mmCIF file of C-alpha atoms in Angstrom:
data_model
loop_
_atom_site.group_PDB
_atom_site.id
_atom_site.type_symbol
_atom_site.label_atom_id
_atom_site.label_comp_id
_atom_site.label_asym_id
_atom_site.label_seq_id
_atom_site.Cartn_x
_atom_site.Cartn_y
_atom_site.Cartn_z
ATOM 1 C CA MET A 25 0.011 -0.091 0.060
ATOM 2 C CA SER A 26 1.303 3.535 -0.937
ATOM 3 C CA ALA A 27 0.078 5.115 2.215
ATOM 4 C CA ALA A 28 2.057 2.658 4.498
ATOM 5 C CA ALA A 29 5.062 3.193 2.073
ATOM 6 C CA GLY A 30 4.817 6.701 2.526
ATOM 7 C CA VAL A 31 4.799 6.675 6.390
ATOM 8 C CA GLY A 32 7.659 4.309 6.025
ATOM 9 C CA LEU A 33 9.683 7.213 4.164
ATOM 10 C CA TYR A 34 8.839 9.433 7.264
ATOM 11 C CA PHE A 35 10.229 7.149 9.548
ATOM 12 C CA THR A 36 13.232 6.178 7.677
ATOM 13 C CA GLY A 37 14.195 10.073 6.845
ATOM 14 C CA ASN A 38 13.790 10.751 10.659
ATOM 15 C CA GLY A 39 16.058 7.818 11.511
ATOM 16 C CA ALA A 40 18.572 8.850 8.970
ATOM 17 C CA VAL A 41 19.152 12.522 10.263
ATOM 18 C CA PHE A 42 20.328 12.052 13.698
ATOM 19 C CA ALA A 43 22.311 8.764 12.859
ATOM 20 C CA ALA A 44 24.445 10.818 10.280
ATOM 21 C CA LEU A 45 25.746 12.670 13.264
ATOM 22 C CA LEU A 46 26.657 10.152 15.711
ATOM 23 C CA PRO A 47 29.428 8.489 14.023
ATOM 24 C CA TRP A 48 31.546 11.831 13.980
ATOM 25 C CA TYR A 49 31.114 12.203 17.947
ATOM 26 C CA PRO A 50 34.685 10.618 18.453
ATOM 27 C CA LEU A 51 36.168 13.400 16.280
ATOM 28 C CA LEU A 52 34.017 15.925 18.001
ATOM 29 C CA VAL A 53 35.183 14.746 21.392
ATOM 30 C CA ASP A 54 38.829 15.065 20.181
ATOM 31 C CA ARG A 55 38.547 18.319 18.224
ATOM 32 C CA LEU A 56 36.623 20.062 21.364
ATOM 33 C CA GLU A 57 38.780 18.239 24.051
ATOM 34 C CA LEU A 58 35.890 17.018 26.022
ATOM 35 C CA SER A 59 36.341 14.836 29.066
ATOM 36 C CA SER A 60 33.670 11.860 29.642
ATOM 37 C CA TRP A 61 31.888 13.685 31.913
ATOM 38 C CA GLN A 62 31.412 16.909 29.668
ATOM 39 C CA PHE A 63 30.613 14.582 26.793
ATOM 40 C CA GLY A 64 27.852 12.834 28.869
ATOM 41 C CA LEU A 65 26.354 16.316 29.907
ATOM 42 C CA VAL A 66 26.562 17.574 26.324
ATOM 43 C CA VAL A 67 24.778 14.732 24.598
ATOM 44 C CA ALA A 68 22.052 14.638 27.436
ATOM 45 C CA CYS A 69 20.789 17.924 26.158
ATOM 46 C CA PHE A 70 19.389 16.111 23.427
ATOM 47 C CA ALA A 71 16.981 14.208 25.800
ATOM 48 C CA VAL A 72 16.426 17.762 27.701
ATOM 49 C CA GLY A 73 15.490 19.098 24.358
ATOM 50 C CA SER A 74 12.799 16.235 23.890
ATOM 51 C CA LEU A 75 11.547 16.922 27.299
ATOM 52 C CA LEU A 76 11.160 20.686 27.043
ATOM 53 C CA SER A 77 9.029 20.246 23.905
ATOM 54 C CA SER A 78 6.456 17.965 25.422
ATOM 55 C CA ALA A 79 3.781 20.660 25.024
ATOM 56 C CA LEU A 80 4.763 21.531 21.633
ATOM 57 C CA PRO A 81 3.520 18.648 19.323
ATOM 58 C CA ALA A 82 0.022 18.637 20.118
ATOM 59 C CA ALA A 83 -0.488 22.404 19.626
ATOM 60 C CA LEU A 84 1.475 22.405 16.392
ATOM 61 C CA ILE A 85 -0.237 19.374 15.101
ATOM 62 C CA ALA A 86 -3.636 20.756 15.847
ATOM 63 C CA ARG A 87 -2.784 24.060 14.312
ATOM 64 C CA PHE A 88 -0.846 22.930 11.041
ATOM 65 C CA GLY A 89 -1.832 19.218 10.574
ATOM 66 C CA ALA A 90 0.765 16.412 11.208
ATOM 67 C CA HIS A 91 2.019 16.135 7.680
ATOM 68 C CA ARG A 92 3.284 19.928 7.674
ATOM 69 C CA VAL A 93 4.816 19.302 11.230
ATOM 70 C CA VAL A 94 6.752 16.336 9.938
ATOM 71 C CA ILE A 95 8.137 17.770 6.828
ATOM 72 C CA VAL A 96 9.025 21.571 8.526
ATOM 73 C CA GLY A 97 10.337 19.595 11.744
ATOM 74 C CA THR A 98 12.506 17.350 9.381
ATOM 75 C CA VAL A 99 13.934 20.631 7.810
ATOM 76 C CA MET A 100 14.718 21.869 11.144
ATOM 77 C CA LEU A 101 16.377 18.492 12.211
ATOM 78 C CA GLY A 102 18.715 18.742 9.170
ATOM 79 C CA VAL A 103 19.680 22.362 10.098
ATOM 80 C CA ALA A 104 20.453 21.329 13.754
ATOM 81 C CA ALA A 105 22.512 18.524 12.942
ATOM 82 C CA SER A 106 24.287 20.471 10.364
ATOM 83 C CA ALA A 107 25.035 23.204 12.731
ATOM 84 C CA THR A 108 26.344 20.692 15.254
ATOM 85 C CA ALA A 109 29.226 20.031 13.029
ATOM 86 C CA TRP A 110 30.371 23.953 13.375
ATOM 87 C CA SER A 111 30.563 23.607 17.097
ATOM 88 C CA VAL A 112 33.704 25.536 18.433
ATOM 89 C CA ASN A 113 33.060 24.234 21.977
ATOM 90 C CA GLY A 114 30.844 22.069 24.097
ATOM 91 C CA VAL A 115 28.594 24.598 25.098
ATOM 92 C CA MET A 116 27.590 25.363 21.289
ATOM 93 C CA MET A 117 27.339 21.628 20.688
ATOM 94 C CA ALA A 118 25.032 21.180 23.726
ATOM 95 C CA ILE A 119 22.732 24.104 22.318
ATOM 96 C CA CYS A 120 22.596 22.332 18.773
ATOM 97 C CA LEU A 121 22.009 18.938 20.319
ATOM 98 C CA LEU A 122 19.093 20.608 22.634
ATOM 99 C CA LEU A 123 17.319 22.116 19.543
ATOM 100 C CA LEU A 124 17.946 18.703 17.720
ATOM 101 C CA GLY A 125 16.203 16.744 20.614
ATOM 102 C CA CYS A 126 13.418 19.126 20.504
ATOM 103 C CA CYS A 127 12.803 18.829 16.889
ATOM 104 C CA ASP A 128 13.226 15.047 16.885
ATOM 105 C CA ALA A 129 10.372 14.754 19.608
ATOM 106 C CA ILE A 130 8.011 16.982 17.580
ATOM 107 C CA VAL A 131 8.675 15.065 14.507
ATOM 108 C CA ASP A 132 8.312 11.624 16.281
ATOM 109 C CA VAL A 133 4.886 12.405 17.768
ATOM 110 C CA ALA A 134 3.790 13.624 14.176
ATOM 111 C CA GLN A 135 4.864 10.918 12.271
ATOM 112 C CA ASN A 136 3.140 8.416 14.804
ATOM 113 C CA VAL A 137 0.052 10.144 14.502
ATOM 114 C CA VAL A 138 -0.043 9.827 10.639
ATOM 115 C CA GLY A 139 1.104 6.126 11.202
ATOM 116 C CA ILE A 140 -1.797 5.485 13.317
ATOM 117 C CA SER A 141 -4.322 6.994 11.071
ATOM 118 C CA VAL A 142 -3.089 4.977 8.350
ATOM 119 C CA GLN A 143 -2.713 1.906 10.380
ATOM 120 C CA GLU A 144 -6.633 2.209 11.526
ATOM 121 C CA ARG A 145 -7.730 2.645 7.959
ATOM 122 C CA ALA A 146 -5.815 0.043 6.629
ATOM 123 C CA GLY A 147 -7.219 -2.330 9.534
ATOM 124 C CA ARG A 148 -3.709 -4.105 10.202
ATOM 125 C CA SER A 149 -0.625 -3.322 12.113
ATOM 126 C CA ILE A 150 2.148 -1.489 10.526
ATOM 127 C CA LEU A 151 3.633 0.536 13.170
ATOM 128 C CA SER A 152 6.332 -2.084 14.208
ATOM 129 C CA SER A 153 7.485 -2.278 10.907
ATOM 130 C CA MET A 154 7.465 1.680 10.645
ATOM 131 C CA HIS A 155 9.844 1.462 13.710
ATOM 132 C CA ALA A 156 12.092 -1.107 12.113
ATOM 133 C CA LEU A 157 12.331 1.317 9.071
ATOM 134 C CA TRP A 158 13.278 4.026 11.532
ATOM 135 C CA SER A 159 16.224 1.652 12.612
ATOM 136 C CA LEU A 160 17.080 0.820 8.968
ATOM 137 C CA GLY A 161 17.265 4.379 8.218
ATOM 138 C CA GLY A 162 19.786 5.023 10.995
ATOM 139 C CA LEU A 163 21.681 1.774 10.170
ATOM 140 C CA LEU A 164 22.230 3.053 6.607
ATOM 141 C CA SER A 165 22.996 6.564 7.511
ATOM 142 C CA GLY A 166 25.284 5.680 10.235
ATOM 143 C CA ALA A 167 27.076 3.270 7.932
ATOM 144 C CA ALA A 168 27.436 5.633 5.256
ATOM 145 C CA ALA A 169 28.645 8.341 7.543
ATOM 146 C CA THR A 170 31.247 5.918 9.103
ATOM 147 C CA ALA A 171 32.613 5.329 5.443
ATOM 148 C CA ALA A 172 32.673 9.190 4.775
ATOM 149 C CA ALA A 173 34.409 9.626 8.178
ATOM 150 C CA SER A 174 37.126 7.026 7.311
ATOM 151 C CA ALA A 175 37.652 8.582 3.785
ATOM 152 C CA GLY A 176 38.294 11.914 5.364
ATOM 153 C CA ALA A 177 35.283 13.742 4.122
ATOM 154 C CA ASP A 178 34.116 16.958 5.459
ATOM 155 C CA MET A 179 31.458 16.320 8.282
ATOM 156 C CA ARG A 180 29.872 19.917 7.714
ATOM 157 C CA VAL A 181 29.354 19.011 3.842
ATOM 158 C CA TRP A 182 28.314 15.529 4.719
ATOM 159 C CA LEU A 183 25.798 16.439 7.419
ATOM 160 C CA ALA A 184 24.271 19.114 4.943
ATOM 161 C CA ILE A 185 23.866 16.316 2.247
ATOM 162 C CA ILE A 186 22.145 13.872 4.516
ATOM 163 C CA GLY A 187 19.598 16.644 5.943
ATOM 164 C CA THR A 188 18.795 17.771 2.346
ATOM 165 C CA ALA A 189 18.146 13.898 1.279
ATOM 166 C CA ALA A 190 15.984 13.394 4.293
ATOM 167 C CA VAL A 191 13.721 16.364 3.485
ATOM 168 C CA LEU A 192 13.414 14.960 -0.077
ATOM 169 C CA ILE A 193 12.685 11.711 0.989
ATOM 170 C CA THR A 194 9.798 12.926 3.619
ATOM 171 C CA ILE A 195 8.243 15.056 0.751
ATOM 172 C CA VAL A 196 8.115 11.808 -1.573
ATOM 173 C CA GLY A 197 6.518 10.149 1.620
ATOM 174 C CA ARG A 198 3.854 12.885 1.720
ATOM 175 C CA ARG A 199 3.043 12.428 -1.949
ATOM 176 C CA LEU A 200 2.560 8.492 -1.536
ATOM 177 C CA ILE A 201 0.500 9.066 1.466
ATOM 178 C CA GLY A 202 -1.657 11.615 -0.569
ATOM 179 C CA GLY A 203 -5.311 12.013 0.667
ATOM 180 C CA TYR A 204 -5.145 8.604 2.344
ATOM 181 C CA ALA A 205 -4.868 10.104 5.773
ATOM 182 C CA SER A 206 -6.597 13.452 5.067
ATOM 183 C CA PRO A 207 -8.350 15.225 8.023
ATOM 184 C CA ARG A 208 -11.745 14.445 9.026
ATOM 185 C CA ARG A 209 -13.357 15.339 12.429
ATOM 186 C CA VAL A 210 -14.338 12.871 14.925
ATOM 187 C CA ALA A 211 -16.886 13.693 17.516
ATOM 188 C CA GLY A 212 -15.470 13.740 20.838
ATOM 189 C CA SER A 213 -11.645 13.732 21.946
ATOM 190 C CA ASP A 214 -12.017 12.201 25.511
ATOM 191 C CA PRO A 215 -8.835 10.229 25.945
ATOM 192 C CA SER A 216 -10.611 7.671 28.408
ATOM 193 C CA SER A 217 -12.866 6.840 25.426
ATOM 194 C CA THR A 218 -10.685 6.192 22.589
ATOM 195 C CA SER A 219 -11.567 2.788 21.566
ATOM 196 C CA ASP A 220 -10.858 0.705 18.588
ATOM 197 C CA SER A 221 -14.145 1.564 16.823
ATOM 198 C CA GLY A 222 -13.767 5.326 17.624
ATOM 199 C CA ALA A 223 -10.231 5.282 16.310
ATOM 200 C CA ASP A 224 -11.012 3.474 13.185
ATOM 201 C CA SER A 225 -13.664 6.222 12.069
ATOM 202 C CA GLY A 226 -10.942 8.881 12.777
ATOM 203 C CA SER A 227 -8.051 10.557 10.924
ATOM 204 C CA GLU A 228 -5.482 13.052 11.374
ATOM 205 C CA SER A 229 -7.439 15.746 12.831
ATOM 206 C CA GLY A 230 -9.117 13.715 15.236
ATOM 207 C CA SER A 231 -5.955 12.143 16.365
ATOM 208 C CA ASP A 232 -4.584 16.006 16.674
ATOM 209 C CA SER A 233 -7.346 17.031 19.042
ATOM 210 C CA ARG A 234 -6.858 13.679 20.936
ATOM 211 C CA VAL A 235 -3.062 14.369 21.268
ATOM 212 C CA ALA A 236 -3.874 17.935 22.367
ATOM 213 C CA ASP A 237 -6.281 16.636 25.087
ATOM 214 C CA LEU A 238 -3.991 13.940 26.310
ATOM 215 C CA THR A 239 -1.148 16.315 26.710
ATOM 216 C CA GLY A 240 -3.254 18.179 29.009
ATOM 217 C CA GLU A 241 -4.064 15.234 31.128
ATOM 218 C CA VAL A 242 -0.387 14.421 31.484
ATOM 219 C CA GLU A 243 0.586 18.007 32.552
ATOM 220 C CA ARG A 244 -2.292 18.217 34.913
ATOM 221 C CA ALA A 245 -1.495 14.794 36.476
ATOM 222 C CA SER A 246 2.238 15.831 36.802
ATOM 223 C CA ARG A 247 0.928 18.909 38.887
ATOM 224 C CA GLY A 248 -1.085 16.409 40.996
ATOM 225 C CA GLY A 249 -4.953 16.186 41.583
ATOM 226 C CA ALA A 250 -7.134 16.020 44.477
ATOM 227 C CA GLY A 251 -9.782 13.635 45.729
ATOM 228 C CA ALA A 252 -10.905 10.443 43.447
ATOM 229 C CA ALA A 253 -9.512 12.032 40.402
ATOM 230 C CA GLY A 254 -6.053 12.502 41.994
ATOM 231 C CA ARG A 255 -6.137 8.833 43.236
ATOM 232 C CA SER A 256 -7.259 7.542 39.915
ATOM 233 C CA LYS A 257 -4.360 9.281 38.240
ATOM 234 C CA LEU A 258 -1.954 7.681 40.814
ATOM 235 C CA ALA A 259 -3.259 4.339 40.238
ATOM 236 C CA VAL A 260 -2.719 5.005 36.193
ATOM 237 C CA LEU A 261 0.699 6.231 37.040
ATOM 238 C CA LEU A 262 1.752 3.163 39.353
ATOM 239 C CA ALA A 263 0.327 0.702 36.607
ATOM 240 C CA ALA A 264 2.335 2.397 33.848
ATOM 241 C CA LEU A 265 5.551 2.648 35.718
ATOM 242 C CA PRO A 266 6.725 -0.746 34.975
ATOM 243 C CA LEU A 267 5.987 -0.350 31.424
ATOM 244 C CA ALA A 268 7.988 2.864 31.486
ATOM 245 C CA ILE A 269 10.949 0.944 33.222
ATOM 246 C CA VAL A 270 10.922 -1.550 30.303
ATOM 247 C CA ALA A 271 10.724 1.268 27.716
ATOM 248 C CA ILE A 272 13.590 3.058 29.473
ATOM 249 C CA CYS A 273 15.806 0.074 29.476
ATOM 250 C CA GLY A 274 15.357 -0.133 25.662
ATOM 251 C CA ALA A 275 16.152 3.505 25.526
ATOM 252 C CA VAL A 276 19.186 3.088 27.304
ATOM 253 C CA VAL A 277 20.582 0.618 24.972
ATOM 254 C CA GLU A 278 19.727 3.079 21.987
ATOM 255 C CA ASP A 279 21.525 5.837 24.102
ATOM 256 C CA VAL A 280 24.550 3.483 24.758
ATOM 257 C CA ALA A 281 24.684 3.013 20.981
ATOM 258 C CA ASN A 282 24.092 6.713 19.747
ATOM 259 C CA ASN A 283 26.783 8.096 22.323
ATOM 260 C CA TRP A 284 29.103 5.538 23.850
ATOM 261 C CA ALA A 285 29.234 2.725 21.228
ATOM 262 C CA GLY A 286 32.021 4.363 18.795
ATOM 263 C CA LEU A 287 33.964 5.656 22.082
ATOM 264 C CA ALA A 288 33.905 2.115 23.493
ATOM 265 C CA ALA A 289 35.178 0.733 20.241
ATOM 266 C CA VAL A 290 37.988 3.343 20.478
ATOM 267 C CA ASP A 291 38.952 2.639 24.005
ATOM 268 C CA PHE A 292 38.320 -1.140 24.340
ATOM 269 C CA ALA A 293 39.360 -2.574 20.889
ATOM 270 C CA GLU A 294 41.607 0.448 19.672
ATOM 271 C CA PHE A 295 39.468 1.095 16.611
ATOM 272 C CA PRO A 296 40.607 4.387 14.568
ATOM 273 C CA ALA A 297 38.406 7.111 15.707
ATOM 274 C CA ALA A 298 37.442 7.671 12.200
ATOM 275 C CA SER A 299 36.191 4.126 11.901
ATOM 276 C CA ALA A 300 34.326 4.088 15.233
ATOM 277 C CA GLY A 301 30.874 4.267 13.862
ATOM 278 C CA ILE A 302 30.947 0.727 13.037
ATOM 279 C CA ALA A 303 30.150 -0.054 16.499
ATOM 280 C CA PHE A 304 26.897 2.154 16.250
ATOM 281 C CA SER A 305 26.117 0.380 12.709
ATOM 282 C CA ILE A 306 26.427 -2.741 14.656
ATOM 283 C CA VAL A 307 23.900 -2.143 17.520
ATOM 284 C CA ILE A 308 21.315 -0.513 15.436
ATOM 285 C CA GLY A 309 21.523 -2.900 12.653
ATOM 286 C CA SER A 310 20.921 -5.835 14.921
ATOM 287 C CA GLN A 311 18.119 -3.829 16.443
ATOM 288 C CA CYS A 312 16.576 -3.379 13.086
ATOM 289 C CA LEU A 313 16.651 -7.220 12.445
ATOM 290 C CA GLY A 314 15.036 -7.592 15.968
ATOM 291 C CA ARG A 315 12.204 -5.335 14.906
ATOM 292 C CA PHE A 316 11.444 -6.786 11.524
ATOM 293 C CA SER A 317 11.114 -10.420 13.264
ATOM 294 C CA GLY A 318 9.516 -8.872 16.293
ATOM 295 C CA ASP A 319 6.071 -9.179 15.227
ATOM 296 C CA VAL A 320 6.420 -12.814 14.308
ATOM 297 C CA LEU A 321 8.251 -13.748 17.524
ATOM 298 C CA VAL A 322 5.634 -11.798 19.828
ATOM 299 C CA THR A 323 2.770 -13.278 18.027
ATOM 300 C CA ARG A 324 4.012 -16.964 18.533
ATOM 301 C CA PHE A 325 5.822 -16.565 22.065
ATOM 302 C CA GLY A 326 4.308 -13.506 23.740
ATOM 303 C CA ALA A 327 5.530 -9.887 24.308
ATOM 304 C CA GLY A 328 6.694 -10.864 27.775
ATOM 305 C CA ARG A 329 8.701 -13.816 26.970
ATOM 306 C CA VAL A 330 10.280 -12.317 24.067
ATOM 307 C CA ALA A 331 11.244 -9.284 26.332
ATOM 308 C CA ARG A 332 12.583 -11.446 28.991
ATOM 309 C CA LEU A 333 14.976 -13.361 26.445
ATOM 310 C CA GLY A 334 15.762 -9.752 25.170
ATOM 311 C CA GLY A 335 16.761 -8.693 28.510
ATOM 312 C CA GLY A 336 19.057 -12.015 28.896
ATOM 313 C CA LEU A 337 20.641 -11.015 25.701
ATOM 314 C CA ILE A 338 21.262 -7.295 26.750
ATOM 315 C CA ALA A 339 22.837 -8.429 30.084
ATOM 316 C CA LEU A 340 25.014 -11.205 28.532
ATOM 317 C CA GLY A 341 26.079 -8.542 25.589
ATOM 318 C CA GLY A 342 26.742 -5.928 28.265
ATOM 319 C CA ILE A 343 29.350 -8.287 30.037
ATOM 320 C CA GLY A 344 31.015 -9.270 26.743
ATOM 321 C CA ALA A 345 31.408 -5.644 25.775
ATOM 322 C CA ILE A 346 32.750 -4.540 29.067
ATOM 323 C CA THR A 347 35.463 -7.392 29.049
ATOM 324 C CA ALA A 348 36.201 -7.211 25.365
ATOM 325 C CA GLN A 349 39.812 -6.704 24.568
ATOM 326 C CA GLU A 350 39.761 -6.971 20.767
ATOM 327 C CA PRO A 351 37.099 -6.275 17.867
ATOM 328 C CA ILE A 352 35.328 -9.471 17.395
ATOM 329 C CA LEU A 353 34.015 -10.086 20.978
ATOM 330 C CA LEU A 354 33.097 -6.363 21.139
ATOM 331 C CA LEU A 355 31.123 -6.144 17.855
ATOM 332 C CA ILE A 356 29.513 -9.648 18.660
ATOM 333 C CA SER A 357 28.399 -8.371 22.278
ATOM 334 C CA MET A 358 26.993 -5.056 20.805
ATOM 335 C CA GLY A 359 24.924 -7.065 18.267
ATOM 336 C CA ALA A 360 23.517 -9.151 21.175
ATOM 337 C CA PHE A 361 22.391 -6.107 23.267
ATOM 338 C CA GLY A 362 21.184 -4.417 20.089
ATOM 339 C CA PHE A 363 18.992 -7.547 19.087
ATOM 340 C CA GLY A 364 17.882 -8.102 22.593
ATOM 341 C CA SER A 365 16.527 -4.447 22.973
ATOM 342 C CA ALA A 366 14.580 -4.509 19.731
ATOM 343 C CA THR A 367 11.021 -5.016 21.133
ATOM 344 C CA LEU A 368 11.290 -3.297 24.259
ATOM 345 C CA VAL A 369 10.107 0.176 23.338
ATOM 346 C CA PRO A 370 7.357 -1.016 20.934
ATOM 347 C CA GLY A 371 6.189 -3.764 23.325
ATOM 348 C CA ALA A 372 5.977 -1.200 26.430
ATOM 349 C CA LEU A 373 3.870 1.557 24.160
ATOM 350 C CA GLY A 374 1.614 -1.381 22.854
ATOM 351 C CA ALA A 375 1.130 -2.684 26.486
ATOM 352 C CA ALA A 376 0.531 1.231 27.507
ATOM 353 C CA GLY A 377 -2.276 1.264 25.050
ATOM 354 C CA ARG A 378 -4.182 -1.812 26.798
ATOM 355 C CA LEU A 379 -3.780 -0.479 30.422
ATOM 356 C CA PRO A 380 -7.326 -0.875 32.178
ATOM 357 C CA GLY A 381 -8.738 2.569 33.068
ATOM 358 C CA VAL A 382 -7.244 4.834 30.531
ATOM 359 C CA GLY A 383 -7.582 5.431 26.940
ATOM 360 C CA ARG A 384 -5.054 3.794 24.539
ATOM 361 C CA ALA A 385 -3.503 7.075 23.291
ATOM 362 C CA GLY A 386 -3.578 8.229 26.996
ATOM 363 C CA GLY A 387 -1.577 5.286 28.103
ATOM 364 C CA VAL A 388 0.948 5.597 25.211
ATOM 365 C CA THR A 389 1.486 9.199 25.754
ATOM 366 C CA LEU A 390 2.058 8.781 29.569
ATOM 367 C CA VAL A 391 4.543 5.901 29.061
ATOM 368 C CA ASN A 392 6.403 7.715 26.603
ATOM 369 C CA TRP A 393 6.837 10.783 28.668
ATOM 370 C CA LEU A 394 8.082 8.558 31.517
ATOM 371 C CA MET A 395 10.474 7.087 29.116
ATOM 372 C CA ARG A 396 11.996 10.408 28.105
ATOM 373 C CA VAL A 397 12.419 11.461 31.867
ATOM 374 C CA GLY A 398 14.370 8.270 32.581
ATOM 375 C CA TYR A 399 16.309 8.491 29.492
ATOM 376 C CA LEU A 400 17.480 11.920 30.493
ATOM 377 C CA GLY A 401 19.986 10.640 33.354
ATOM 378 C CA THR A 402 21.645 7.854 31.052
ATOM 379 C CA SER A 403 24.405 9.728 29.574
ATOM 380 C CA PRO A 404 25.456 11.894 32.684
ATOM 381 C CA LEU A 405 25.354 8.960 34.699
ATOM 382 C CA ILE A 406 27.686 6.921 32.274
ATOM 383 C CA GLY A 407 29.871 9.907 32.091
ATOM 384 C CA VAL A 408 30.246 10.521 35.582
ATOM 385 C CA VAL A 409 31.005 6.721 36.387
ATOM 386 C CA ALA A 410 33.730 6.751 33.233
ATOM 387 C CA THR A 411 35.331 9.734 34.479
ATOM 388 C CA GLY A 412 35.938 8.174 37.889
ATOM 389 C CA ALA A 413 36.413 4.391 37.047
ATOM 390 C CA GLY A 414 36.637 4.124 33.551
ATOM 391 C CA LEU A 415 34.331 3.630 30.245
ATOM 392 C CA ARG A 416 34.165 -0.201 31.185
ATOM 393 C CA TRP A 417 32.376 0.518 34.766
ATOM 394 C CA GLY A 418 30.326 3.138 33.068
ATOM 395 C CA LEU A 419 28.855 0.652 30.387
ATOM 396 C CA GLY A 420 28.158 -1.716 33.335
ATOM 397 C CA ILE A 421 24.815 -0.148 33.241
ATOM 398 C CA LEU A 422 24.044 -2.661 30.463
ATOM 399 C CA VAL A 423 24.099 -5.458 32.782
ATOM 400 C CA LEU A 424 21.497 -3.733 35.211
ATOM 401 C CA VAL A 425 19.314 -2.835 32.317
ATOM 402 C CA GLY A 426 19.246 -6.576 31.223
ATOM 403 C CA ILE A 427 18.249 -7.692 34.786
ATOM 404 C CA LEU A 428 15.679 -4.956 35.140
ATOM 405 C CA THR A 429 14.234 -6.069 31.811
ATOM 406 C CA MET A 430 13.943 -9.594 32.845
ATOM 407 C CA VAL A 431 12.045 -8.614 36.044
ATOM 408 C CA PHE A 432 9.326 -6.605 34.515
ATOM 409 C CA ALA A 433 8.873 -8.137 31.163
ATOM 410 C CA ASN A 434 5.928 -9.942 32.405
ATOM 411 C CA ARG A 435 4.120 -6.574 32.584
ATOM 412 C CA LEU A 436 4.089 -6.430 28.735
ATOM 413 C CA ASP A 437 1.460 -9.318 28.652
ATOM 414 C CA VAL A 438 -1.243 -6.741 30.049
ATOM 415 C CA ARG A 439 -4.523 -7.345 28.123
ATOM 416 C CA ARG A 440 -7.042 -4.873 26.972
ATOM 417 C CA THR A 441 -10.297 -4.859 29.508
#
């Protein structure tokens, strides 16, 4: 279906922009003379930007429509990524990553709104494959950037090219979608009543109003409630927390791939800095394979069982990575924890949509927000530990992540009531 292919191009272009920057991190660290803890704080600004933008996606989508937000947001993503290459110090790099994180979160919400609309009209699941295409876009872009860095290409020119290509891919995606997910009003936007039948009759503008209402609910819940409503929100929060922990575990693996895999390849296995991006490509590539096969595995064995196995792979891969002294073991270990993390975020978000007492979109919104809050502290924590005890100890967090995943994996099997 052309509409699904168009949504896939949205996700592919989005995954390509940020991934094009990541293989250059070791060179930026050397050029800007950043210590481990400084680098950890700098890259954490990406997560800060995504949190600061939490109120923007709903307002922008409601005002301009999800398609326009995706396209304009992708343009801003390319500009922010290109500007990062011009950084003259850590502060400038942090500001660029802050803007990058803000734009990425906005585009992420908008493209998922479009994806949900297309999925509901098609009557079949496509979102898992869309997230796999995001990983594939990151894999191809990261591998190409690694080759460019190894060949001595100019970082600024390369990022400008990738940003332009991502915008063109997104525009082609919009053309393929056409009017398939065109706006059409939906009666009612109460998040607690977002049922399957109501969703099927909806479209982009209906999704927009639901997203706006849900954002307000999350913000009111974060300020606290009173009486029965307050207790109800607390119960929902407690039910969502285990799912958020699983989602955070998946996000931590992505953070390690994005920010630390290249540095680990240099420090642990003496990769040249220009070729260290291969480590990122291994993690994201194995995650991509896991996501493409994830729907089949989850259908056959259940989300909880697959996540528990994934947690074991993350723990074993983490042990292998922090003990590796040569490239082969390091890359195999990175492939293991990348594959193990594949279904965690999609599985947690899917379970969030089935939480009793809250609408499908309301549960997804809450768990996604909690995931971003937890994700915020990952890189600073790794950076502080790495500065004091070395990067091997810092990446020991992967073992903890694997254990936590195995403990809470059964919560992904929550059923719709």
